[in-house]
Coordinates of C-alpha atoms in Angstrom, one line a residue:
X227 CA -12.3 23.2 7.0
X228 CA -14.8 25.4 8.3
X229 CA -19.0 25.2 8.0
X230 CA -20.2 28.0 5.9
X231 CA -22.5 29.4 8.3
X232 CA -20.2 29.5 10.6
X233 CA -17.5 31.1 8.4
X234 CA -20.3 33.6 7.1
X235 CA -21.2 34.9 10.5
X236 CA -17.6 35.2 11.6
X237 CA -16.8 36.9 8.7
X238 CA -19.3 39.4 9.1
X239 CA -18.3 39.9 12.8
X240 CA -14.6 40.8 11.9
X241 CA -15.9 43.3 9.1
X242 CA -17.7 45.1 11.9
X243 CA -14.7 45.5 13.8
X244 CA -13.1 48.0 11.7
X245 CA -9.2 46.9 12.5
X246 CA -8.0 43.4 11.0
X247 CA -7.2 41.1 14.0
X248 CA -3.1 39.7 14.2
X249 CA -4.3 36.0 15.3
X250 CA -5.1 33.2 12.4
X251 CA -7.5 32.2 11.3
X252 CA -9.4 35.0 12.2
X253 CA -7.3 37.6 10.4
X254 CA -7.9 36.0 7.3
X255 CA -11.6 36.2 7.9
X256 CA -11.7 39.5 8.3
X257 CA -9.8 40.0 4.5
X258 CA -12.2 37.4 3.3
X259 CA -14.9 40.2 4.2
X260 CA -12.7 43.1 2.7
X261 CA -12.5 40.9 -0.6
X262 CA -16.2 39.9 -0.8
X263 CA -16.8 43.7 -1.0
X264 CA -13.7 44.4 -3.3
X265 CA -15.4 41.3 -5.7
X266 CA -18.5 42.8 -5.6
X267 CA -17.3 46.2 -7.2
X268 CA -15.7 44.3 -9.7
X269 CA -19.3 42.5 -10.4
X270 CA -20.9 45.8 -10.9
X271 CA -18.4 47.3 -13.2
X272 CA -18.1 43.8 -15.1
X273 CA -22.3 43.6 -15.5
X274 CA -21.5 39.7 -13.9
X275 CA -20.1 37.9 -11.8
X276 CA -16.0 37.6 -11.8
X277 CA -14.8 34.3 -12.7
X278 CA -11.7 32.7 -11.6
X279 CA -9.6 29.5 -12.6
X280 CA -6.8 27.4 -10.2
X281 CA -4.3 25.7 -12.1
X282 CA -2.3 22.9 -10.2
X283 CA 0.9 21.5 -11.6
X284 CA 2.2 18.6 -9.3
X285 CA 1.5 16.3 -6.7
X286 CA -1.8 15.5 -4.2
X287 CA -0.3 18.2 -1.5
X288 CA -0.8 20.9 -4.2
X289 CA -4.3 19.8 -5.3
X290 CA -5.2 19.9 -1.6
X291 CA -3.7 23.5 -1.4
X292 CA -5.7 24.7 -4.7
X293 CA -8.5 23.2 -3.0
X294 CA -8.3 25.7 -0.5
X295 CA -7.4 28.5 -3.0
X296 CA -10.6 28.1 -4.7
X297 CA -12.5 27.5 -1.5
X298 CA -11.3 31.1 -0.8
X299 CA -12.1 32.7 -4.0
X300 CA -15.9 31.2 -4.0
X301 CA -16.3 32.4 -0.8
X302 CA -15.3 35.9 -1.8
X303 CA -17.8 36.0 -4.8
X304 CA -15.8 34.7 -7.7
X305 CA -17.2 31.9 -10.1
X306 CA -15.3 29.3 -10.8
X307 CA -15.1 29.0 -14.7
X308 CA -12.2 26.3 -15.1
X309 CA -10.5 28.0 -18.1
X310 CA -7.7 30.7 -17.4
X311 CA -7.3 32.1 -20.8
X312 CA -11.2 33.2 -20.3
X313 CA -10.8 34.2 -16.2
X314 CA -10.8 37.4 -14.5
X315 CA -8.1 35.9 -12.2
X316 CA -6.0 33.0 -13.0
X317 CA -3.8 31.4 -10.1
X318 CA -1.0 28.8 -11.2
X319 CA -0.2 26.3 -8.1
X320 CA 3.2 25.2 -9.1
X321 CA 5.4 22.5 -8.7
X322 CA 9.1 22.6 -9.1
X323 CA 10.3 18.9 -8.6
X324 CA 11.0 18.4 -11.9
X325 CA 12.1 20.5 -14.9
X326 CA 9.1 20.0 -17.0
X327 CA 7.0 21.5 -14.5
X328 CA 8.4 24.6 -14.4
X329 CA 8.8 24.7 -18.5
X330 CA 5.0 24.3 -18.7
X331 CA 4.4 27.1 -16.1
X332 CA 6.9 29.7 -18.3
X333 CA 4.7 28.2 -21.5
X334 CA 1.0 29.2 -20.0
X335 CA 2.5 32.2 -18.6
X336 CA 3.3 33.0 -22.0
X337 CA 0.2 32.2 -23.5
X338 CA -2.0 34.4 -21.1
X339 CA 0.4 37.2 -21.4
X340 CA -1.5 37.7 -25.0
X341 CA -4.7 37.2 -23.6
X342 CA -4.2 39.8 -20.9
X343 CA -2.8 42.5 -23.3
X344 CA -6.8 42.1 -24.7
X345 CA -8.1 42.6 -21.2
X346 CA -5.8 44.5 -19.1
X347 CA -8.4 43.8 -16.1
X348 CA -7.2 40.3 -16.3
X349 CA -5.3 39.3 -13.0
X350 CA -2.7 36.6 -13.1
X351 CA -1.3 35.0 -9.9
X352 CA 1.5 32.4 -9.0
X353 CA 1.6 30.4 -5.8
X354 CA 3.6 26.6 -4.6
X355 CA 6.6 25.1 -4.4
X356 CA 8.6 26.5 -7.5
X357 CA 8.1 30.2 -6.0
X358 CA 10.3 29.5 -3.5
X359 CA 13.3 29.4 -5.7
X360 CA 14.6 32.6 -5.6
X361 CA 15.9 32.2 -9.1
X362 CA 12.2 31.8 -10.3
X363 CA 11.4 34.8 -8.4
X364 CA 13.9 37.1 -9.9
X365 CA 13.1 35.7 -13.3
X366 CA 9.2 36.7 -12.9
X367 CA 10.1 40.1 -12.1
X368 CA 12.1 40.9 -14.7
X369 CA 10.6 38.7 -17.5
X370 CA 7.2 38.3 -16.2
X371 CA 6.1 41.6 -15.3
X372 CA 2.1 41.1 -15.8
X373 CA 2.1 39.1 -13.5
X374 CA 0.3 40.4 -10.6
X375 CA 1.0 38.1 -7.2
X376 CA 3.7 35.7 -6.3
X377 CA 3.5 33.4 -2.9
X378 CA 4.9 30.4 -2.0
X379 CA 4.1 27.3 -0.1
X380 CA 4.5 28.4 3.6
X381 CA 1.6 31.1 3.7
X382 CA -1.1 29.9 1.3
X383 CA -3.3 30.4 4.4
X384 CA -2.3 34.2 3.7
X385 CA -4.3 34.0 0.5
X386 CA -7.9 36.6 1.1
X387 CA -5.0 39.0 2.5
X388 CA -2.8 38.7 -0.2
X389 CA -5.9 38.5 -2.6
X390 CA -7.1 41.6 -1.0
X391 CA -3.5 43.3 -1.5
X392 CA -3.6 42.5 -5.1
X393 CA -6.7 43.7 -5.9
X394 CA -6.2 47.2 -4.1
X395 CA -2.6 47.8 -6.3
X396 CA -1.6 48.3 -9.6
X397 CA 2.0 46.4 -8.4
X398 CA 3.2 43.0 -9.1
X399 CA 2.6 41.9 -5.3
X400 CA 5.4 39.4 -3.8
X401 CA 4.9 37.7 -0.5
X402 CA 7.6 34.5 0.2
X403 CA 8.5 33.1 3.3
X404 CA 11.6 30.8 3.7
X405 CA 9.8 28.5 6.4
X406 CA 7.1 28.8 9.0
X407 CA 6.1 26.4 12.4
X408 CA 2.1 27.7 11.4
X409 CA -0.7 25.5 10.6
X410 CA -3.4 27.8 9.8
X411 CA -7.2 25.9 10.5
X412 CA -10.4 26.7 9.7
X413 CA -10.2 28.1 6.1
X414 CA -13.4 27.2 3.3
X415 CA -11.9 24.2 0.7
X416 CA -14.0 23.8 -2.5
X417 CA -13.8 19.9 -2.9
X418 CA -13.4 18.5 -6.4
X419 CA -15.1 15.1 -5.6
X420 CA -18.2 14.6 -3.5
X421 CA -17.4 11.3 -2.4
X422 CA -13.6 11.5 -1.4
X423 CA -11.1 14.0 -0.1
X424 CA -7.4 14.2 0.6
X425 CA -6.8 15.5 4.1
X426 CA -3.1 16.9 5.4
X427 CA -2.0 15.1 8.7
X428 CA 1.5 17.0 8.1
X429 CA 3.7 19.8 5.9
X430 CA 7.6 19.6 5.0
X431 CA 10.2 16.8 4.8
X432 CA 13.3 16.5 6.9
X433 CA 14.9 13.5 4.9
X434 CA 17.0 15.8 2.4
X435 CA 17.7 12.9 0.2
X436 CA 19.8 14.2 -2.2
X437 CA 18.5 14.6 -5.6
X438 CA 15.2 15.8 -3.2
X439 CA 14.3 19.9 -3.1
X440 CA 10.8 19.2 -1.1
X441 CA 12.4 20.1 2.6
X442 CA 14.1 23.4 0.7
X443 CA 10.4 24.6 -0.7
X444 CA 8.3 22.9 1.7
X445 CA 10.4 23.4 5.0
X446 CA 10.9 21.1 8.0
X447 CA 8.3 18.4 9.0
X448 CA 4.9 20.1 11.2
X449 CA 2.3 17.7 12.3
X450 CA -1.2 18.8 12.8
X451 CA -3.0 18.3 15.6
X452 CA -4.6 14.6 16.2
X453 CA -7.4 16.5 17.2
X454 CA -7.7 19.1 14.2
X455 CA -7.3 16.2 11.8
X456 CA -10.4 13.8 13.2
X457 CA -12.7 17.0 13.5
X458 CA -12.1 17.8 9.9
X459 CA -12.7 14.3 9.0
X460 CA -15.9 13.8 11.0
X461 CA -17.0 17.2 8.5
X462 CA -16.1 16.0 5.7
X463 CA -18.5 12.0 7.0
X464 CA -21.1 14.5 7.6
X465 CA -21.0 16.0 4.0
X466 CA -20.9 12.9 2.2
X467 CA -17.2 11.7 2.1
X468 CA -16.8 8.0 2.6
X469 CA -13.3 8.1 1.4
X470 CA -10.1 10.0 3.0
X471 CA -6.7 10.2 1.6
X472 CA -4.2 11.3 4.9
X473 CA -1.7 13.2 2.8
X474 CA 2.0 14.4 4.0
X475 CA 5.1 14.1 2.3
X476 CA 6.2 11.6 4.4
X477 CA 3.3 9.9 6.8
X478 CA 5.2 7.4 8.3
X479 CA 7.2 10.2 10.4
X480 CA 3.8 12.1 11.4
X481 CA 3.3 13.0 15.0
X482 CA 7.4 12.6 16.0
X483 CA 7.3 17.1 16.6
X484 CA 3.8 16.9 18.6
X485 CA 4.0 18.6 22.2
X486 CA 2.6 14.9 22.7
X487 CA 4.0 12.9 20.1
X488 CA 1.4 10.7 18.6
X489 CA 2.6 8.2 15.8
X490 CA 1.5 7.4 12.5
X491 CA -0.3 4.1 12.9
X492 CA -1.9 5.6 16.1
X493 CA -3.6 7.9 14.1
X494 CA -4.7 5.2 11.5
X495 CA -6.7 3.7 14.6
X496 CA -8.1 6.5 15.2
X497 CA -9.6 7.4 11.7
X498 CA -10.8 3.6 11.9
X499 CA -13.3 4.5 14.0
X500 CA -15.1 7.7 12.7
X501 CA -18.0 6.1 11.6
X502 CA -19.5 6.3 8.5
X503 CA -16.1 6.5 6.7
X504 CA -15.5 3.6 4.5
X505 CA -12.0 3.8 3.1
X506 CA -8.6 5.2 4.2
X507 CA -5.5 5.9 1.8
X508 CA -2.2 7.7 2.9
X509 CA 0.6 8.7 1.0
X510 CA 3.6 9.0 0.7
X511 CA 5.3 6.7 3.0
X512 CA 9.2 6.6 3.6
X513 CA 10.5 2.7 3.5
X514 CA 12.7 4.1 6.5
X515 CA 10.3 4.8 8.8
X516 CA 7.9 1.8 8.3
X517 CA 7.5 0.4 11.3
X518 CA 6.3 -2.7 12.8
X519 CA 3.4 -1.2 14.3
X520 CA 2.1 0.2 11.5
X521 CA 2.1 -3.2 9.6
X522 CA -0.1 -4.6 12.2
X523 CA -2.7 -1.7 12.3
X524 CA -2.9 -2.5 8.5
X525 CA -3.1 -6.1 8.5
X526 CA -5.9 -6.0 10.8
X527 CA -7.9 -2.9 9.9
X528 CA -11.2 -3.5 7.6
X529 CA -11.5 0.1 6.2
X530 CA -7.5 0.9 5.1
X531 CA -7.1 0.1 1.5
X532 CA -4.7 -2.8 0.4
X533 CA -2.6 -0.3 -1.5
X534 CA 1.0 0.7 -0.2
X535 CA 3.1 3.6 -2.1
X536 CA 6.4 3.1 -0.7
X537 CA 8.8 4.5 -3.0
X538 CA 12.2 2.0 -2.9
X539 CA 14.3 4.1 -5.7
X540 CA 16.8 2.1 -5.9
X541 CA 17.8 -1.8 -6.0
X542 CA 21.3 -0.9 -4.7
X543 CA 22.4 -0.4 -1.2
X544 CA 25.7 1.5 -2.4
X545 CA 23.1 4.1 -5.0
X546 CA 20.8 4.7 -1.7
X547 CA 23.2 5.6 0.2
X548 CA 23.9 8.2 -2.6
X549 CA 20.4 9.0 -2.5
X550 CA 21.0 9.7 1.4
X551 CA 17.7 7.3 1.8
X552 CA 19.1 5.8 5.3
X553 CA 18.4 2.3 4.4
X554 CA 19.3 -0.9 2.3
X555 CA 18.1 -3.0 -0.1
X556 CA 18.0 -5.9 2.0
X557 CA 16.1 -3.8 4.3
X558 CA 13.7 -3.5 1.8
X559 CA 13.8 -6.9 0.6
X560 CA 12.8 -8.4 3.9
X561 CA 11.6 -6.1 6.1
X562 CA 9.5 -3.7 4.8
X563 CA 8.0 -5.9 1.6
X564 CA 7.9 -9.4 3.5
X565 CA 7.1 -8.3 7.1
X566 CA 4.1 -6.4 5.9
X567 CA 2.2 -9.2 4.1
X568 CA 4.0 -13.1 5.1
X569 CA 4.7 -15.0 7.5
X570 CA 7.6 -15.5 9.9
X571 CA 8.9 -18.2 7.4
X572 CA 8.6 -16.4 4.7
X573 CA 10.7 -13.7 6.2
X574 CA 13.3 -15.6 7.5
X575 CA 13.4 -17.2 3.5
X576 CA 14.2 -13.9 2.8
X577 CA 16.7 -13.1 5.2
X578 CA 18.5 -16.0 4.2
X579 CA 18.3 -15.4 0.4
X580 CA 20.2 -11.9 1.1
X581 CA 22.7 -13.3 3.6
X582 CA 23.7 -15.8 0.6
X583 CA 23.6 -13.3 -2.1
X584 CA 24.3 -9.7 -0.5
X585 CA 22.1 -7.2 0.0
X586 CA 23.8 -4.9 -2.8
X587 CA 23.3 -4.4 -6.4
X588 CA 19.8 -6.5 -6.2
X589 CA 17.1 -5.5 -8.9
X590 CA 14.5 -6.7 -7.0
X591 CA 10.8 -6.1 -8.9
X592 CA 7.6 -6.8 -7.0
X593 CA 5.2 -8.0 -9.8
X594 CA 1.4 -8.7 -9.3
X595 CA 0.1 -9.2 -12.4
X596 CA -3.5 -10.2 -13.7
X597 CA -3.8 -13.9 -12.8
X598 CA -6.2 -13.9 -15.6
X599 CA -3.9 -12.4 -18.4
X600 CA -0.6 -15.3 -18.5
X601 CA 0.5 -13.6 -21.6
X602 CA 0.9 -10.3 -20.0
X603 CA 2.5 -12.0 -16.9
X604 CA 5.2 -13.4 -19.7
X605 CA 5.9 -10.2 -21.4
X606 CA 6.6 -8.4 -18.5
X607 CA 9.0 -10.6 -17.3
X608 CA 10.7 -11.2 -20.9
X609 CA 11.0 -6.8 -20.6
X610 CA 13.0 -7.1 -17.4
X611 CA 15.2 -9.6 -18.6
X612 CA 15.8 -7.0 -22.0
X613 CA 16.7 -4.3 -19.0
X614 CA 19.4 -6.6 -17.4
X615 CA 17.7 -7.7 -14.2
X616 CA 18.8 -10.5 -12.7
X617 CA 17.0 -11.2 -9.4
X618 CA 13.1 -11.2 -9.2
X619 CA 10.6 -11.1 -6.7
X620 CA 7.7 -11.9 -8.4
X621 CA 3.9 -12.5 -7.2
X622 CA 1.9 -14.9 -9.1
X623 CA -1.2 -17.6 -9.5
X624 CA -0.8 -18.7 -12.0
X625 CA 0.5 -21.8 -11.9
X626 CA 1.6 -23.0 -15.6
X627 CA 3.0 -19.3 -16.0
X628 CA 5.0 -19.9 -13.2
X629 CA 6.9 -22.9 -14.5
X630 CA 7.6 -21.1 -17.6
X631 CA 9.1 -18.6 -16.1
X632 CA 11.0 -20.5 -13.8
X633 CA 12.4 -22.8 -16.7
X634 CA 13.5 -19.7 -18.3
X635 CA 15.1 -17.6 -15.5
X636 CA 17.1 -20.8 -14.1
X637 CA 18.8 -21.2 -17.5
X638 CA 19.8 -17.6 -17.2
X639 CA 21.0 -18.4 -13.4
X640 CA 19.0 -15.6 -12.4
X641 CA 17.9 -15.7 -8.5
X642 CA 14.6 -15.9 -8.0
X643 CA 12.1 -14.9 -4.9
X644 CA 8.6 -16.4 -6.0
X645 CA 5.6 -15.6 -4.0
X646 CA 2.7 -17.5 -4.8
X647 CA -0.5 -15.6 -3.2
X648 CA -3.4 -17.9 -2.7
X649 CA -6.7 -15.6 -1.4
X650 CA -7.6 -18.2 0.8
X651 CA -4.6 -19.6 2.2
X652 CA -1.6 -18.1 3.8
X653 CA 1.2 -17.1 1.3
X654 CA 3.6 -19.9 0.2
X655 CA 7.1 -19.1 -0.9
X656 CA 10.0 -20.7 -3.3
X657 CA 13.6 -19.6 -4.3
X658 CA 15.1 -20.9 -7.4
X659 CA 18.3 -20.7 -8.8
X660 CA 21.2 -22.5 -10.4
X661 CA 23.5 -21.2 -7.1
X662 CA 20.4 -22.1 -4.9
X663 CA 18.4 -25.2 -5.2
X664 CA 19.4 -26.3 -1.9
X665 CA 16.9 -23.2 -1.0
X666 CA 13.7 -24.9 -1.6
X667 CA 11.1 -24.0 1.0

């Protein structure tokens, strides 16, 4: 993130030079120059101003990234007009996790072929994560011919030069890299919301769980700066922000490639102190790398919300292992749900409940359900019993839905972790089961 008079008058510097520089960012300003004037020809000929529209298919990482792409094209003189079929240049930030995604790419692509054969002037461009399939790739070029740029992931920061490549050529323009160490800083970001912004603390994955393509299309995990990331959010304080989501595809391992590693909850601390900043998100977190540290920085921070995405996939050690996750379900079951929120007692509970039942082939459900809905508390339950679990851990106030659901799970000698949260109080917890009433605590 840059301030626009600082961008405008570096800009202008690096059109004076004559000769693009080779360092970033500053090479990029110097095409963001070339482009303004490229945009502006296309104004004149048009009789008004160009209008562009980003498309993002997929996760918070790619609306971040489109952020930036449309940061760029304002910058350069296009209006942002947030439909594609009506848009001098469209730009598609992909995703390519799932099927679907790429099926609904293919479908628009489609769609604006027809509106570009009534306005050839129309430019089309594709960018993200299912780009850097090469199968995609060869597909576009020999079924997609109208469209006129193709990038991937790994130099997005390449976008005014590419931009400026594209609108100089008549040819489909491809640009894919298989992996990059660069973090390119200091590039304009159009923010959709005034009040909150997502912020990337780190690219790439190098978990390669198994049924996982986001270290193949994102590359190997690079950590920005501590530095780089508090400046940017101290910019964004200043402009009005009072919320930050810390984005990466896997927080909890940020820092560990640092010349001076820094870790994850070290960070957290401090982004607690920028002042003026109200609330801090992250996501996503690995339930591998959840340390012990970071559940204390949590616990006693006043500005991180009370919201943890940590993805478990799987209530079976023997399926995660499958999934090449590196841990087990009773590490999940007592480490990173229970140390994070109970007591000592409460963990060792926990411990003990998987020592006497096995950590494998659990269906363990965390449930916190509104304490002022019972009946929806019921039906939920009654749903996972339909789905063939068998062991619960379930948080509740409740107190007369509790006992109903007790009565009914003990009759099905179904195990059950019962965490009772009282606001005020520390958390109190009971097991129940036919096999377990000796477990009372």
């Amino acid at each position: 993130m840059i301030q626009k008079e600082v961008l405008e008058e570096k800009m202008e510097d690096y059109r004076q030079a004559g000769a693009a520089p080779q360092s970033e960012p500053e090479r990029q300003y110097y095409f963001m120059a070339r482009a303004r004037e490229l945009v502006a020809d296309m104004e004149e000929k048009l009789g008004r101003k160009p209008t562009c529209c980003v498309v993002t298919f997929g996760c918070q990482m790619n609306a971040r990234d489109s952020e930036k792409l449309l940061g760029i094209l304002t910058e350069v003189g296009f209006a942002d007009n947030g439909e594609d079929e009506k848009s001098d240049f469209v730009i598609f930030n992909t995703c390519t996790v799932r099927d679907n995604a790429d099926q609904r790419v293919y479908g628009r692509l489609g769609i604006l072929n027809g509106y570009k054969k009534k306005n050839p002037a129309m430019k089309i461009g594709l960018c993200g994560c299912m780009m850097q399939e090469q199968g995609v790739v060869e597909k576009l070029q020999k079924s997609y011919r109208f469209v006129n740029l193709i990038f991937g992931t790994h130099n997005i920061f390449k976008f005014a030069e590419l931009l400026v490549t594209m609108l100089e050529s008549d040819d489909m323009i491809i640009d894919i890299w298989k992996d990059t160490n660069e973090i390119v800083e200091d590039l304009p970001i159009v923010r959709k919301y005034k009040f909150k912004s997502g912020t990337n603390i780190m690219f790439g994955c190098n978990n390669f769980c198994s049924y996982c393509i986001v270290p193949y299309v994102r590359g190997r995990e690079r950590s920005r700066e501590p530095k780089d990331i508090i400046r940017e959010i101290e910019m964004l304080v200043k402009d009005g922000v009072i919320e930050i989501m810390l984005l990466g595809q896997n927080v909890n391992s940020y820092g560990k490639n640092l010349e001076h590693p820094v870790s994850f909850a070290q960070l957290l601390t401090e982004v607690e102190k920028i002042e003026g900043l109200e609330r801090i998100r992250f996501m996503t977190s690995h339930p591998k790398d959840l340390s012990d540290e970071l559940i204390e920085v949590m616990k006693h921070s006043k500005k991180i919300c009370r919201h943890l995405h940590l993805p478990l996939q799987s209530g079976s050690t023997r399926i995660l292992k499958a999934m090449n996750r590196h841990y087990t379900i009773g590490y999940v079951g007592f480490r990173s749900r229970s140390s994070a929120y109970f007591s000592p007692e409460v963990r060792k509970g926990l411990e003990r409940a998987i020592r006497e039942f096995g950590d494998d082939g659990w269906n363990i459900l965390i449930a916190e359900f509104d304490v002022h809905n019972p009946m929806q508390q019921m039906a939920a339950v009654d749903q996972m019993l339909r789905e063939g679990v068998r062991s619960f851990v379930l948080a509740f106030s409740d107190t007369e839905v509790i006992r109903r659901i007790l009565e009914n799970l003990k009759k099905l000698k179904c195990l059950v972790v019962l965490l009772s949260r009282d606001l005020q109080e520390n958390t109190c917890l009971l097991y129940t089961s036919d096999a377990a009433d000796d477990m009372q605590c």
